[in-house]
Amino acid sequence: MNRMTLIKLHLYFSGIALVFLSLMTFSGSMHLLLGDETEVVNEVKTIAVEEGIDKEALSKLFEAELAKIDSDYKFGYLKGSATSLVSRPTNRAYYTIKVSNGSAKIEKHEPSLRKRLMEFHMGHGARASRGAMGVLGLVVLAATLTGLWLGWSSKQLRMMTIATLTSGTVLFVILFML
């Protein structure tokens, strides 16, 4: 592959990856710097349930109750256990059900923008977004590798490429070992 084609590929991959990386680094940095994200939680309903209800029965009950509470509400799937379920995706308004002492409490969660971004960042968006995020991750990797190859293949940039790659690797190892 000639150098100009590789430069064009690098620019194409980098352009696509820029928005993706910017949103991921923004949401991750805000989480690390500002702490946990906020959401408004309102109790919607409390219902009696049998002791020792299993996950499948709780899921059916939760789905039926969600249809009664908000007939327009759509969710992708339920995640959890026999004592607690969450409707996904959680990067928009969602519901939870928690079982305790023979009753189940259903709550509606309305996440803030920061919480919505972080939930998406963690892969808790729509199931279809997971595949897209996987592809975007490969695009980021392609942008990085083409940039590395372009720097390595240029005599003028080779030492700088080695220095930045080495410093990045050392920084990663130090932070990982903390």
XYZ file of C-alpha atoms in Angstrom:
178
model
C 0.000 0.000 0.000
C 1.470 3.355 -0.957
C 1.968 6.142 1.575
C -0.715 8.475 0.170
C -3.370 5.745 0.436
C -2.302 5.075 4.018
C -2.502 8.805 4.829
C -6.019 8.966 3.377
C -7.075 5.890 5.365
C -5.582 7.384 8.519
C -7.449 10.670 7.992
C -10.700 8.837 7.258
C -10.420 6.635 10.354
C -9.330 9.595 12.498
C -12.232 11.750 11.356
C -14.751 9.064 12.265
C -13.002 8.251 15.533
C -12.729 11.891 16.676
C -16.370 12.298 17.719
C -16.492 8.839 19.274
C -13.272 9.341 21.237
C -14.256 12.861 22.289
C -17.574 11.703 23.760
C -15.999 8.712 25.488
C -13.152 10.741 26.993
C -15.555 13.524 28.014
C -17.952 11.165 29.802
C -15.114 9.190 31.393
C -13.288 12.323 32.544
C -16.451 13.849 33.987
C -17.064 10.613 35.896
C -13.530 10.560 37.297
C -13.351 14.288 38.097
C -16.897 14.983 39.303
C -17.859 11.625 40.749
C -21.049 9.678 40.363
C -23.703 10.912 37.995
C -27.151 11.933 39.183
C -30.630 10.805 38.343
C -34.118 11.526 39.591
C -35.711 8.431 41.140
C -39.443 8.269 41.836
C -41.275 5.385 43.430
C -44.075 4.403 41.072
C -45.699 1.441 42.739
C -45.331 -1.168 45.463
C -46.943 -4.563 44.965
C -47.162 -7.734 47.024
C -45.176 -10.711 45.735
C -44.751 -14.254 46.971
C -41.660 -15.047 49.007
C -38.927 -16.755 46.997
C -40.160 -15.535 43.591
C -37.775 -16.628 40.839
C -36.238 -14.412 38.175
C -38.523 -15.599 35.366
C -41.695 -14.940 37.384
C -40.377 -11.548 38.512
C -39.549 -10.667 34.890
C -43.082 -11.514 33.736
C -44.575 -9.548 36.623
C -42.308 -6.559 35.902
C -43.182 -6.552 32.191
C -46.907 -6.699 32.982
C -46.614 -3.884 35.516
C -44.602 -1.726 33.093
C -47.357 -2.127 30.491
C -49.897 -0.909 33.080
C -47.727 1.959 34.340
C -46.725 3.367 30.946
C -48.170 1.732 27.831
C -45.854 3.800 25.589
C -42.671 2.751 27.411
C -40.393 0.526 25.331
C -37.329 -1.285 26.609
C -34.808 -3.627 25.044
C -34.423 -6.251 27.746
C -34.355 -6.821 31.505
C -31.162 -7.377 33.470
C -30.791 -8.554 37.041
C -31.667 -11.329 39.464
C -34.640 -12.813 41.311
C -34.592 -9.863 43.736
C -33.804 -6.935 41.454
C -34.341 -6.150 37.766
C -33.476 -3.156 35.592
C -35.047 -2.336 32.235
C -32.436 -1.524 29.631
C -31.280 0.669 27.994
C -30.374 2.852 30.965
C -29.123 5.797 28.904
C -32.720 7.097 28.901
C -35.599 6.873 31.397
C -35.788 3.357 32.812
C -37.468 1.361 35.562
C -36.242 -0.922 38.339
C -38.026 -3.446 40.512
C -36.627 -4.578 43.860
C -38.073 -7.365 45.991
C -37.833 -7.241 49.772
C -39.934 -8.849 52.530
C -42.814 -9.959 50.319
C -43.188 -6.723 48.379
C -41.734 -5.359 45.166
C -41.011 -1.674 44.708
C -41.028 -0.274 41.163
C -39.117 2.958 40.603
C -38.703 5.195 37.573
C -35.210 6.579 36.996
C -34.624 9.692 34.908
C -30.864 10.068 34.376
C -29.114 13.403 33.939
C -27.258 14.071 30.681
C -23.971 13.097 32.343
C -25.500 9.848 33.606
C -26.938 9.127 30.152
C -23.516 9.669 28.554
C -21.836 7.444 31.148
C -24.415 4.684 30.699
C -23.799 4.798 26.941
C -20.045 4.845 27.612
C -20.410 1.632 29.662
C -22.374 -0.094 26.893
C -25.772 0.191 28.583
C -27.455 1.782 25.578
C -29.660 -0.005 23.086
C -28.410 -3.458 22.081
C -27.919 -2.256 18.503
C -25.453 0.364 19.761
C -23.148 -2.341 21.141
C -22.286 -3.623 17.674
C -21.799 -0.086 16.397
C -19.524 0.709 19.354
C -17.523 -2.437 18.639
C -17.031 -1.327 15.035
C -16.123 2.192 16.185
C -13.572 0.670 18.552
C -11.983 -1.067 15.567
C -12.002 2.240 13.656
C -10.147 3.879 16.579
C -7.644 1.026 16.550
C -7.205 1.407 12.770
C -6.639 5.161 13.146
C -4.038 4.533 15.830
C -2.229 1.791 13.941
C -2.163 3.690 10.635
C -0.793 6.742 12.482
C 1.838 4.567 14.147
C 2.811 3.020 10.822
C 3.011 6.434 9.130
C 5.261 7.742 11.916
C 7.416 4.607 11.898
C 7.835 4.579 8.111
C 9.066 8.192 7.967
C 12.742 8.702 8.820
C 11.992 12.249 10.032
C 9.229 11.047 12.403
C 10.628 7.689 13.504
C 12.434 8.858 16.665
C 9.457 10.966 17.766
C 7.162 7.985 17.142
C 9.394 5.721 19.229
C 9.600 8.328 22.016
C 5.842 8.899 22.191
C 5.047 5.183 21.956
C 7.557 4.422 24.713
C 6.333 7.228 26.983
C 2.709 6.160 26.478
C 3.578 2.554 27.286
C 5.535 3.547 30.412
C 2.703 5.824 31.594
C 0.159 3.040 31.074
C 2.255 0.512 33.004
C 2.829 2.957 35.888
C -0.865 3.818 36.173
C -1.854 0.167 35.851
C 0.540 -0.886 38.619
C -0.653 1.771 41.119
